[in-house]
Coordinates of C-alpha atoms in Angstrom, one line a residue:
Chain A
X1 CA -23.6 10.4 11.4
X2 CA -25.6 10.2 8.0
X3 CA -24.3 7.9 5.3
X4 CA -27.4 8.5 3.2
X5 CA -26.9 10.6 0.0
X6 CA -27.5 13.9 1.0
X7 CA -30.2 15.7 -0.3
X8 CA -30.0 19.1 -2.0
X9 CA -31.5 22.0 -3.2
X10 CA -30.3 22.0 -6.5
X11 CA -32.9 22.2 -9.2
X12 CA -32.6 19.1 -11.0
X13 CA -34.9 20.0 -13.9
X14 CA -33.2 23.0 -14.5
X15 CA -29.8 21.3 -14.5
X16 CA -31.0 18.6 -17.1
X17 CA -32.5 21.2 -19.1
X18 CA -29.1 23.2 -19.3
X19 CA -27.2 20.0 -19.7
X20 CA -29.3 19.2 -22.8
X21 CA -28.9 22.8 -24.1
X22 CA -25.0 22.5 -23.6
X23 CA -25.0 19.3 -25.6
X24 CA -27.2 21.0 -28.4
X25 CA -24.7 23.7 -28.5
X26 CA -21.8 21.4 -28.6
X27 CA -23.7 19.3 -31.5
X28 CA -24.5 22.4 -33.3
X29 CA -21.2 23.9 -33.2
X30 CA -19.0 20.9 -33.6
X31 CA -18.4 20.2 -37.1
X32 CA -18.6 16.4 -38.0
X33 CA -17.5 14.0 -35.5
X34 CA -16.3 14.9 -32.1
X35 CA -12.8 15.8 -32.0
X36 CA -10.4 17.7 -29.8
X37 CA -11.7 21.2 -29.8
X38 CA -10.6 22.6 -26.6
X39 CA -7.8 21.4 -24.2
X40 CA -7.6 18.2 -25.8
X41 CA -11.3 17.4 -25.1
X42 CA -14.3 17.3 -26.9
X43 CA -16.6 20.2 -26.2
X44 CA -19.5 17.8 -25.6
X45 CA -17.2 16.3 -22.8
X46 CA -16.1 19.8 -21.4
X47 CA -19.6 20.7 -21.0
X48 CA -20.5 17.1 -19.5
X49 CA -17.8 17.8 -17.1
X50 CA -19.0 21.1 -16.3
X51 CA -22.7 19.8 -15.3
X52 CA -21.3 16.7 -13.7
X53 CA -23.2 16.1 -10.7
X54 CA -22.1 15.0 -7.2
X55 CA -21.6 11.2 -7.1
X56 CA -24.2 10.4 -4.7
X57 CA -26.9 12.4 -6.6
X58 CA -26.1 11.1 -10.1
X59 CA -28.7 8.7 -11.8
X60 CA -27.0 5.4 -12.9
X61 CA -27.2 6.8 -16.6
X62 CA -25.3 9.6 -15.5
X63 CA -22.7 7.6 -13.6
X64 CA -22.4 5.3 -16.7
X65 CA -21.7 8.4 -18.9
X66 CA -19.2 9.7 -16.4
X67 CA -17.2 6.5 -16.3
X68 CA -17.1 6.3 -20.2
X69 CA -16.0 10.1 -20.2
X70 CA -13.4 9.3 -17.6
X71 CA -12.0 6.4 -19.8
X72 CA -12.1 8.8 -23.0
X73 CA -10.3 11.6 -21.0
X74 CA -7.6 9.2 -19.9
X75 CA -7.0 7.7 -23.3
X76 CA -6.5 11.3 -24.5
X77 CA -4.5 12.4 -21.6
X78 CA -2.1 9.2 -21.4
X79 CA -2.8 7.2 -24.4
X80 CA -3.6 4.0 -22.2
X81 CA -7.0 2.3 -22.0
X82 CA -8.2 2.2 -18.6
X83 CA -11.2 0.7 -17.2
X84 CA -13.4 2.9 -14.5
X85 CA -15.6 0.9 -12.4
X86 CA -18.3 2.0 -10.1
X87 CA -18.3 -1.3 -8.0
X88 CA -21.0 -0.9 -5.2
X89 CA -20.2 -1.6 -1.5
X90 CA -21.2 -5.2 -0.3
X91 CA -23.9 -5.7 2.2
X92 CA -22.9 -6.5 5.7
X93 CA -19.1 -5.3 5.2
X94 CA -17.4 -2.8 7.1
X95 CA -13.6 -2.8 6.4
X96 CA -11.1 -2.7 9.1
X97 CA -7.4 -2.9 9.3
X98 CA -4.7 -4.2 11.8
X99 CA -1.1 -4.0 11.6
X100 CA 1.5 -5.9 13.6
X101 CA 4.1 -3.4 14.6
X102 CA 6.2 -6.6 15.8
X103 CA 6.4 -7.7 12.4
X104 CA 6.9 -4.4 10.4
X105 CA 10.6 -3.8 9.7
X106 CA 10.3 -0.8 7.6
X107 CA 10.7 -2.3 4.2
X108 CA 8.4 0.4 2.7
X109 CA 7.2 -2.4 0.3
X110 CA 3.7 -1.2 1.0
X111 CA 4.4 2.3 0.2
X112 CA 5.7 1.6 -3.0
X113 CA 3.1 -0.8 -3.9
X114 CA 0.4 1.7 -3.0
X115 CA 2.0 4.2 -5.3
X116 CA 1.9 1.7 -8.1
X117 CA -1.5 0.5 -7.7
X118 CA -3.3 3.7 -6.9
X119 CA -1.8 5.9 -9.9
X120 CA -0.3 8.4 -7.7
X121 CA 2.0 11.1 -8.6
X122 CA 5.4 10.1 -8.0
X123 CA 5.9 12.6 -5.4
X124 CA 3.1 11.4 -3.2
X125 CA 2.8 8.7 -0.9
X126 CA -0.6 7.6 0.8
X127 CA 1.5 5.6 3.5
X128 CA 4.3 7.1 5.7
X129 CA 6.4 4.7 7.4
X130 CA 7.7 6.3 10.7
X131 CA 10.7 5.4 12.2
X132 CA 10.7 5.7 16.0
X133 CA 12.8 5.0 19.0
X134 CA 12.1 1.6 20.7
X135 CA 9.8 2.5 23.7
X136 CA 8.7 6.1 22.4
X137 CA 5.5 7.0 20.5
X138 CA 6.8 10.6 19.8
X139 CA 5.6 11.6 16.1
X140 CA 7.5 14.9 16.3
X141 CA 10.9 12.8 16.4
X142 CA 9.6 10.3 14.0
X143 CA 11.7 9.9 10.8
X144 CA 9.8 9.1 7.4
X145 CA 13.0 9.6 5.4
X146 CA 15.0 7.1 6.8
X147 CA 17.6 5.5 4.6
X148 CA 19.6 2.8 6.2
X149 CA 21.8 0.1 4.7
X150 CA 19.5 -2.7 6.1
X151 CA 16.3 -2.3 8.2
X152 CA 15.2 -2.6 10.7
X153 CA 17.8 -0.4 12.5
X154 CA 19.1 -1.2 15.8
X155 CA 16.7 0.5 18.5
X156 CA 14.0 1.6 16.1
X157 CA 10.7 0.3 15.3
X158 CA 8.4 1.1 12.3
X159 CA 4.8 2.6 12.5
X160 CA 3.1 2.9 9.0
X161 CA 0.5 5.6 9.0
X162 CA -2.1 5.9 6.5
X163 CA -5.8 6.8 6.2
X164 CA -7.4 5.4 9.2
X165 CA -11.0 5.5 7.8
X166 CA -12.4 7.0 10.8
X167 CA -16.0 6.0 11.7
X168 CA -16.6 9.8 12.7
X169 CA -14.2 11.4 10.4
X170 CA -13.3 15.0 10.8
X171 CA -12.3 15.5 7.4
X172 CA -15.9 14.6 6.4
X173 CA -17.0 17.2 8.6
X174 CA -14.7 19.8 7.6
X175 CA -15.5 19.6 3.8
X176 CA -17.6 22.7 2.9
X177 CA -18.9 21.2 -0.3
X178 CA -19.5 17.2 0.8
X179 CA -17.0 16.1 -1.7
X180 CA -16.0 13.5 0.7
X181 CA -18.0 11.1 2.7
X182 CA -18.2 7.7 4.3
X183 CA -19.4 4.9 2.1
X184 CA -21.6 2.3 3.8
X185 CA -18.6 -0.2 3.8
X186 CA -16.8 2.3 5.9
X187 CA -14.4 3.7 3.5
X188 CA -14.1 7.4 3.6
X189 CA -13.9 8.4 -0.2
X190 CA -13.2 11.4 -2.2
X191 CA -15.5 12.7 -5.3
X192 CA -12.4 14.3 -7.2
X193 CA -14.6 15.9 -9.4
X194 CA -16.4 17.6 -6.8
X195 CA -13.7 18.7 -4.5
X196 CA -12.8 22.4 -4.9
X197 CA -9.4 22.1 -3.4
X198 CA -9.8 24.3 -0.3
X199 CA -7.7 21.8 1.8
X200 CA -9.8 22.1 4.8
X201 CA -10.1 18.2 5.1
X202 CA -6.0 18.1 5.5
X203 CA -6.2 20.5 8.4
X204 CA -9.0 18.7 10.0
X205 CA -7.1 15.1 9.8
X206 CA -5.3 14.2 12.5
X207 CA -3.2 11.7 10.9
X208 CA -1.8 13.5 7.9
X209 CA -3.7 11.2 5.8
X210 CA -4.9 13.5 3.0
X211 CA -2.6 14.8 0.2
X212 CA -2.9 17.5 -2.4
X213 CA -2.1 17.4 -5.9
X214 CA -0.1 20.7 -6.3
X215 CA 0.6 20.0 -9.7
X216 CA -0.4 17.5 -12.7
X217 CA 0.2 14.1 -11.3
X218 CA 3.7 12.9 -12.2
X219 CA 2.7 10.0 -14.2
X220 CA 3.6 8.2 -17.7
X221 CA 1.4 6.2 -19.7
X222 CA 3.4 3.0 -18.9
X223 CA 2.8 3.4 -15.1
X224 CA -0.7 3.9 -15.3
X225 CA -2.9 0.8 -13.5
X226 CA -5.8 0.5 -15.7
X227 CA -8.1 -1.0 -13.4
X228 CA -9.6 2.1 -11.6
X229 CA -12.4 2.8 -9.6
X230 CA -14.7 6.2 -9.8
X231 CA -14.0 6.8 -6.0
X232 CA -10.4 5.2 -6.1
X233 CA -7.5 5.4 -8.3
X234 CA -8.9 6.7 -11.4
X235 CA -6.7 9.7 -12.9
X236 CA -7.0 12.7 -10.7
X237 CA -6.8 16.3 -11.9
X238 CA -4.8 18.9 -10.4
X239 CA -5.7 20.6 -7.5
X240 CA -7.8 18.2 -5.5
X241 CA -7.3 16.3 -2.4
X242 CA -7.0 12.6 -2.3
X243 CA -6.2 9.9 0.2
X244 CA -6.0 6.1 1.0
X245 CA -9.2 4.6 -0.1
X246 CA -8.3 0.8 1.0
X247 CA -7.9 0.1 -2.6
X248 CA -11.5 0.4 -3.4
X249 CA -10.9 -0.9 -6.8
X250 CA -9.6 -4.1 -5.4
X251 CA -11.4 -4.8 -2.1
X252 CA -14.8 -4.3 -3.3
X253 CA -14.2 -7.2 -5.8
X254 CA -12.9 -9.3 -2.6
X255 CA -9.3 -8.8 -3.1
X256 CA -6.7 -7.6 -0.6
X257 CA -5.4 -4.2 -0.9
X258 CA -2.3 -3.9 -2.4
X259 CA -0.3 -2.7 0.6
X260 CA -1.5 -6.0 2.2
X261 CA -0.5 -7.9 -1.0
X262 CA 3.0 -6.4 -1.0
X263 CA 4.0 -6.6 2.9
X264 CA 6.8 -9.1 3.0
X265 CA 6.2 -9.8 6.7
X266 CA 2.6 -10.2 7.1
X267 CA 2.3 -7.4 9.2
X268 CA -0.9 -6.3 7.6
X269 CA -4.3 -7.8 8.1
X270 CA -7.4 -6.5 6.3
X271 CA -10.9 -7.8 6.3
X272 CA -14.4 -7.1 7.5
X273 CA -15.1 -6.3 11.0
X274 CA -18.6 -7.4 11.1
X275 CA -17.6 -11.2 10.3
X276 CA -16.9 -12.9 13.4
X277 CA -14.6 -15.3 11.6
X278 CA -12.5 -12.9 9.8
X279 CA -9.1 -12.6 10.6
X280 CA -9.3 -8.9 11.6
X281 CA -11.9 -9.9 14.2
X282 CA -9.6 -12.7 15.7
X283 CA -6.9 -9.8 16.0
X284 CA -9.1 -7.3 17.7
X285 CA -10.5 -9.9 20.1
X286 CA -7.5 -11.7 21.0
X287 CA -4.5 -9.2 20.6
X288 CA -3.5 -6.2 22.5
X289 CA -4.6 -3.6 20.1
X290 CA -4.3 0.2 20.0
X291 CA -5.3 3.1 17.9
X292 CA -3.4 6.2 17.3
X293 CA -4.9 9.3 18.9
X294 CA -7.8 7.4 20.0
X295 CA -8.9 10.2 22.5
X296 CA -9.7 12.4 19.7
X297 CA -12.8 10.1 19.5
X298 CA -12.7 9.8 15.7
X299 CA -13.2 6.1 15.9
X300 CA -10.4 5.1 13.4
X301 CA -10.9 1.8 11.9
X302 CA -7.1 1.0 11.6
X303 CA -5.8 -0.8 14.6
X304 CA -2.3 -1.6 15.7
X305 CA -1.2 -4.5 17.6
X306 CA 1.9 -6.4 18.6
X307 CA 3.0 -10.0 19.4
X308 CA 2.9 -11.2 22.8
Chain B
X1 CA -11.1 27.7 -13.7
X2 CA -14.5 27.2 -15.1
X3 CA -15.5 24.0 -13.8
X4 CA -14.8 25.0 -10.2
X5 CA -16.3 28.3 -10.3
X6 CA -19.6 27.0 -11.6
X7 CA -19.6 24.3 -8.9
X8 CA -19.0 26.5 -5.9
X9 CA -21.6 28.8 -7.4
X10 CA -24.0 25.9 -7.6
X11 CA -23.7 25.5 -3.9
X12 CA -24.2 29.0 -3.0
X13 CA -27.7 28.8 -4.8
X14 CA -27.0 31.4 -7.5
X15 CA -28.5 29.1 -10.4
X16 CA -30.3 32.1 -12.2
X17 CA -27.1 34.2 -12.7
X18 CA -24.6 31.0 -13.1
X19 CA -26.5 29.2 -15.7
X20 CA -28.4 31.7 -17.5
X21 CA -28.8 30.5 -21.0
X22 CA -27.4 33.8 -22.4
X23 CA -24.5 33.6 -20.6
X24 CA -24.0 29.9 -21.4
X25 CA -24.1 30.8 -25.0
X26 CA -21.9 33.6 -24.6
X27 CA -19.3 31.2 -22.8
X28 CA -19.8 28.5 -25.6
X29 CA -18.8 31.3 -28.1
X30 CA -15.7 32.1 -25.9
X31 CA -14.8 28.3 -26.0
X32 CA -14.7 28.3 -29.6
X33 CA -12.9 31.7 -30.1
X34 CA -10.4 30.7 -27.8
X35 CA -7.2 29.1 -29.1
X36 CA -6.9 25.4 -28.4
X37 CA -4.3 24.5 -25.6
X38 CA -1.7 21.7 -25.7
X39 CA -3.2 18.2 -26.3
X40 CA -2.0 16.9 -22.8
X41 CA -3.6 19.8 -21.0
X42 CA -6.3 17.9 -19.9
X43 CA -6.9 19.5 -16.6
X44 CA -7.2 23.2 -17.5
X45 CA -8.3 24.3 -14.2
X46 CA -5.1 25.0 -12.4
X47 CA -1.9 26.3 -13.4
X48 CA 1.1 24.4 -13.0
X49 CA 3.7 25.8 -10.6
X50 CA 6.9 25.9 -12.1
X51 CA 9.1 23.2 -10.9
X52 CA 11.9 24.3 -8.5
X53 CA 15.4 23.7 -9.5
X54 CA 15.8 20.8 -7.2
X55 CA 13.0 18.7 -8.5
X56 CA 13.7 16.2 -10.9
X57 CA 10.7 15.0 -12.9
X58 CA 12.3 12.0 -14.3
X59 CA 12.9 10.7 -10.7
X60 CA 10.9 7.5 -11.8
X61 CA 8.9 5.2 -9.7
X62 CA 11.6 4.7 -7.2
X63 CA 11.4 8.2 -6.3
X64 CA 14.8 8.9 -4.7
X65 CA 15.4 11.5 -2.2
X66 CA 15.3 15.0 -3.6
X67 CA 18.1 17.4 -2.9
X68 CA 20.4 14.7 -1.1
X69 CA 23.7 15.9 -0.5
X70 CA 26.4 14.7 -2.6
X71 CA 28.7 13.8 0.3
X72 CA 26.0 11.7 1.7
X73 CA 26.0 9.3 -1.2
X74 CA 28.8 6.7 -1.8
X75 CA 30.1 5.8 -5.1
X76 CA 27.8 2.6 -5.6
X77 CA 24.9 5.1 -5.2
X78 CA 23.9 3.7 -1.9
X79 CA 23.1 6.2 0.4
X80 CA 24.6 6.1 3.9
X81 CA 23.8 8.0 7.0
X82 CA 26.4 8.7 9.4
X83 CA 24.6 6.6 12.4
X84 CA 24.2 3.7 10.0
X85 CA 27.9 3.7 9.0
X86 CA 29.3 3.8 12.6
X87 CA 26.4 1.9 14.4
X88 CA 26.7 -1.8 14.5
X89 CA 23.6 -3.7 13.8
X90 CA 22.7 -6.5 16.1
X91 CA 22.3 -8.7 13.1
X92 CA 25.4 -10.8 13.0
X93 CA 24.8 -13.0 10.3
X94 CA 27.3 -13.8 7.9
X95 CA 25.9 -14.2 4.4
X96 CA 25.1 -12.1 1.9
X97 CA 22.2 -9.6 2.3
X98 CA 19.7 -9.4 -0.6
X99 CA 18.9 -5.9 -1.4
X100 CA 15.6 -6.3 -3.0
X101 CA 12.8 -8.2 -1.6
X102 CA 9.6 -9.6 -3.3
X103 CA 8.6 -7.3 -6.0
X104 CA 4.9 -6.2 -6.0
X105 CA 3.2 -7.0 -9.0
X106 CA -0.1 -5.3 -9.5
X107 CA -1.3 -8.2 -11.7
X108 CA -4.7 -9.7 -11.2
X109 CA -3.7 -13.1 -11.5
X110 CA -0.4 -15.0 -11.0
X111 CA 1.1 -16.0 -14.0
X112 CA 4.1 -18.2 -14.6
X113 CA 6.1 -17.3 -17.4
X114 CA 6.9 -20.4 -19.4
X115 CA 10.2 -19.4 -20.2
X116 CA 11.3 -18.6 -16.7
X117 CA 9.8 -22.1 -15.5
X118 CA 11.6 -24.0 -18.2
X119 CA 14.9 -22.5 -17.0
X120 CA 16.8 -24.6 -14.5
X121 CA 16.5 -22.7 -11.2
X122 CA 19.8 -22.2 -9.5
X123 CA 19.1 -23.0 -5.8
X124 CA 20.5 -20.9 -3.2
X125 CA 20.8 -21.7 0.4
X126 CA 18.7 -19.8 2.6
X127 CA 16.0 -19.3 0.2
X128 CA 12.5 -19.6 1.7
X129 CA 10.2 -22.2 -0.1
X130 CA 8.6 -20.6 -3.2
X131 CA 4.7 -20.9 -3.0
X132 CA 3.1 -22.6 -5.9
X133 CA 0.0 -20.8 -6.9
X134 CA -0.9 -23.1 -9.6
X135 CA -1.5 -25.9 -7.4
X136 CA -5.1 -25.9 -5.4
X137 CA -4.3 -25.4 -1.8
X138 CA -4.1 -28.3 0.5
X139 CA -6.9 -28.1 3.3
X140 CA -5.7 -27.6 6.8
X141 CA -5.0 -30.5 8.9
X142 CA -7.6 -32.0 11.4
X143 CA -5.9 -30.8 14.4
X144 CA -7.1 -27.1 13.2
X145 CA -10.7 -28.3 13.1
X146 CA -11.9 -25.5 15.2
X147 CA -10.6 -22.8 13.4
X148 CA -12.2 -21.2 10.3
X149 CA -11.5 -23.3 7.3
X150 CA -8.1 -22.6 5.4
X151 CA -6.2 -24.1 2.8
X152 CA -2.3 -24.0 2.9
X153 CA -0.7 -23.2 -0.4
X154 CA 2.0 -25.7 -1.3
X155 CA 5.6 -24.9 -2.1
X156 CA 7.6 -25.6 -5.4
X157 CA 9.4 -28.7 -4.6
X158 CA 13.0 -27.6 -4.9
X159 CA 15.3 -30.7 -4.6
X160 CA 18.4 -28.8 -5.6
X161 CA 18.3 -26.6 -2.6
X162 CA 18.9 -29.3 -0.1
X163 CA 20.4 -32.3 -2.1
X164 CA 20.6 -34.5 0.9
X165 CA 18.9 -37.4 -0.9
X166 CA 21.5 -37.4 -3.5
X167 CA 24.0 -39.3 -1.3
X168 CA 22.0 -40.4 1.7
X169 CA 19.9 -42.7 -0.3
X170 CA 22.9 -44.9 -0.3
X171 CA 25.3 -43.5 2.4
X172 CA 24.6 -44.0 5.9
X173 CA 24.2 -41.2 8.1
X174 CA 26.0 -40.3 11.0
X175 CA 23.6 -40.0 13.9
X176 CA 25.8 -38.1 16.3
X177 CA 25.1 -34.4 16.6
X178 CA 28.4 -32.6 15.6
X179 CA 29.5 -29.6 13.7
X180 CA 29.1 -30.4 9.9
X181 CA 32.2 -30.4 7.8
X182 CA 32.9 -31.2 4.1
X183 CA 30.8 -32.1 2.5
X184 CA 27.9 -30.4 4.6
X185 CA 29.8 -27.2 5.2
X186 CA 28.0 -25.3 3.1
X187 CA 24.9 -26.0 5.0
X188 CA 24.0 -23.9 8.0
X189 CA 21.6 -25.3 10.9
X190 CA 20.8 -22.1 13.1
X191 CA 17.2 -23.0 14.4
X192 CA 16.6 -23.2 17.9
X193 CA 18.0 -21.3 20.9
X194 CA 18.7 -17.8 19.2
X195 CA 20.7 -19.3 16.3
X196 CA 23.0 -21.5 18.1
X197 CA 21.9 -24.5 16.3
X198 CA 20.6 -26.9 18.9
X199 CA 18.8 -28.9 16.7
X200 CA 20.1 -31.7 14.6
X201 CA 18.9 -33.0 11.2
X202 CA 17.2 -35.9 12.7
X203 CA 14.8 -33.7 15.0
X204 CA 12.7 -32.9 12.3
X205 CA 13.6 -35.4 9.5
X206 CA 13.6 -39.1 8.7
X207 CA 16.5 -41.3 8.7
X208 CA 15.8 -42.7 5.4
X209 CA 16.7 -41.2 2.0
X210 CA 13.5 -39.7 1.2
X211 CA 14.2 -37.1 3.9
X212 CA 10.6 -36.2 5.0
X213 CA 9.6 -34.7 7.7
X214 CA 8.8 -36.6 11.2
X215 CA 7.2 -35.0 14.1
X216 CA 8.8 -35.7 17.6
X217 CA 6.5 -38.7 18.2
X218 CA 7.4 -40.1 14.9
X219 CA 4.4 -39.5 12.6
X220 CA 5.8 -38.8 9.2
X221 CA 4.7 -35.7 7.3
X222 CA 4.6 -33.9 3.9
X223 CA 6.5 -31.1 3.4
X224 CA 3.5 -29.3 2.8
X225 CA 2.4 -30.0 6.2
X226 CA 5.4 -28.4 7.7
X227 CA 3.4 -26.3 9.8
X228 CA 2.4 -29.2 12.1
X229 CA 6.0 -29.7 12.9
X230 CA 6.4 -26.0 13.5
X231 CA 3.3 -26.1 16.0
X232 CA 5.2 -28.5 18.4
X233 CA 7.5 -25.9 19.7
X234 CA 5.6 -22.6 18.5
X235 CA 1.9 -23.4 19.4
X236 CA 1.3 -19.6 19.8
X237 CA 2.6 -18.7 16.6
X238 CA 1.0 -21.5 14.8
X239 CA -2.4 -20.8 16.6
X240 CA -2.1 -17.0 15.3
X241 CA -1.2 -18.2 12.0
X242 CA -4.3 -20.6 11.7
X243 CA -6.5 -17.8 12.7
X244 CA -5.0 -15.2 10.4
X245 CA -3.2 -13.0 12.6
X246 CA 0.4 -14.2 11.8
X247 CA 1.6 -15.1 8.4
X248 CA -0.3 -14.0 5.3
X249 CA -3.5 -14.4 3.4
X250 CA -3.5 -14.3 -0.3
X251 CA -5.8 -12.9 -2.9
X252 CA -8.9 -12.4 -1.0
X253 CA -10.1 -11.2 2.2
X254 CA -13.4 -13.3 2.4
X255 CA -14.5 -16.7 1.1
X256 CA -11.9 -19.3 0.9
X257 CA -9.0 -18.6 2.8
X258 CA -5.8 -19.5 1.3
X259 CA -2.7 -18.9 3.6
X260 CA 1.2 -19.3 3.1
X261 CA 2.9 -22.0 4.8
X262 CA 5.4 -21.1 7.5
X263 CA 8.4 -21.9 5.2
X264 CA 7.1 -19.6 2.8
X265 CA 8.4 -16.6 4.8
X266 CA 10.8 -18.3 7.2
X267 CA 13.6 -20.4 6.2
X268 CA 13.1 -23.6 7.7
X269 CA 16.9 -24.2 8.7
X270 CA 17.3 -20.4 10.0
X271 CA 13.7 -19.0 10.5
X272 CA 14.8 -15.3 11.5
X273 CA 14.2 -13.2 8.6
X274 CA 17.3 -11.4 7.1
X275 CA 17.2 -7.5 7.2
X276 CA 17.7 -6.1 4.0
X277 CA 17.5 -2.7 2.1
X278 CA 14.2 -0.9 2.2
X279 CA 12.6 0.8 -0.6
X280 CA 13.9 4.4 -1.2
X281 CA 12.3 7.2 1.0
X282 CA 9.7 9.1 -0.3
X283 CA 10.7 12.3 -2.1
X284 CA 9.3 15.7 -0.6
X285 CA 6.5 17.6 -2.1
X286 CA 7.1 18.9 -5.6
X287 CA 8.7 22.3 -5.6
X288 CA 10.2 21.8 -2.1
X289 CA 13.2 20.5 -0.6
X290 CA 14.2 18.3 2.5
X291 CA 16.0 20.4 4.9
X292 CA 15.9 18.0 7.9
X293 CA 19.1 16.9 6.9
X294 CA 20.8 20.2 6.2
X295 CA 23.3 20.7 9.1
X296 CA 22.2 24.3 9.3
X297 CA 19.0 23.4 10.1
X298 CA 19.1 20.1 11.7
X299 CA 22.0 21.1 14.3
X300 CA 20.9 22.7 17.6
X301 CA 21.9 26.7 18.1
X302 CA 24.4 26.0 20.4
X303 CA 26.2 23.5 18.0
X304 CA 26.0 25.9 15.0
X305 CA 27.3 28.8 17.2
X306 CA 30.1 26.6 18.7
X307 CA 31.2 25.7 15.3
X308 CA 32.4 29.1 14.5
X309 CA 34.9 28.8 17.6
X310 CA 35.9 25.3 17.1
X311 CA 39.2 24.6 15.7
X312 CA 39.1 22.8 12.2
X313 CA 39.4 19.2 12.8
X314 CA 38.1 19.2 16.3
X315 CA 35.0 17.2 16.8

């Protein structure tokens, strides 16, 4: 598995020349200062979007320009000032997740917090909490729309599903344009600007963890979380695939993901699986853990365990 | 369409055709001659599908179920399923159930609203202790020297919730275990042996008016060291808690480990966690409608056919 930025046959000189040409055209044709010329976007930004390279091939200067452009576009689109970051991965860190299904009670607090934190369209959820009969693990009979008066319901248990961040992710292999890849810290991320929306990755994912923006994300200005990351929760365009990214804007700054912070029962444990003193390592070494669909060989980094 | 078409062509390696300067200038010319679209049409690449009649875009952050049957909703808006209405849950607790849990706040820092802090807090029996994030955490007890270091977040001292010392500074305590009556009748001790209340006040508390904690061996403890008291009978849970497999770590995943005390989640006099209402279920995808609850879809075929021959009113 290659985690290096992939080389490309793209002629960088030609691309830079044409990009400069586009900027020159924009500068020559736009009267006065930059203003909304097309689609609520300036022409220079439109051209810069057109020539934006793959995230792993961009130089630091290009990334800085792109982040500034993302902030400008969000300001035009939603009227809010966001901060788009590019926090790099930390050395010696591979994230893992463990979830105690004895403690999960199906409150769906994680689902709601994830939606609020990650600027999801309001008809999209990264986390599906499956309600299943005790003693069974039948996904066909799982109910993700349960709505009881109080939870947990009698005879049921709850199994939240989200992106497992597989170490050998089939979605990454399925992507025809390499718009999704595994970061060095183990997070499977998507470059939303490089995604062509073919949805092959959704078919390849065995966990139903990828979601498609069928329409414009259903967000209003007051609901925007201004703390964003390029590979994470920045505002998404229509027609791209997105997924859980372990709250990359938080975890790369040594904060817990939003689902862990919101969980009222303490069922969720997040940490560095390379650190022998971390909580997740204690769980993996001392608890009876299992992974979903482990036989597929995708090596998910999301474990389930139970008390006793 | 321009962005996506351009990128897919770049992967096909057709650079001379795609980005020929002549074509580019012609394209720029077209950009200017085209009328400007709406200001909010930021992503001009794709067309929005027309929303289906069942979809309400103003569903808000709660995102209620789309296309729920009116008969399934009661007057107060709480949807009840048939199995939930008839099935009896095994939680036979008699006090009120809270409908909302701790609300998620996406703030980076936990701030204390000064107006809310100055208001007198109305205590309610059964509340868990509220963690006090403004105070530095208390480092773990020396009994936990072999585990990775941690700090326990203290709780906000709430004297009003258990006003024992209002009277028991001067009133003599009756040491006999008994069923509590007036003026103790609002107090419920359901700790130990499946909620039957095998414990008595002085299993864990001092006799004197301060009402502090004491271990079974008589060692006095502060309320912030309550986990040591819990460890006497729950060593497995406490071990898991100290290593991080039980309980909750706040704010960070590496570095200084700050964890919540046992009493932040378990009300100490009745440690079972109360069931409550969940966040509303997710809506289905935009433009679709949930059909798993429609009877003509969900019912088996023989029931649907049998319904034609059934007398009205018969089950």
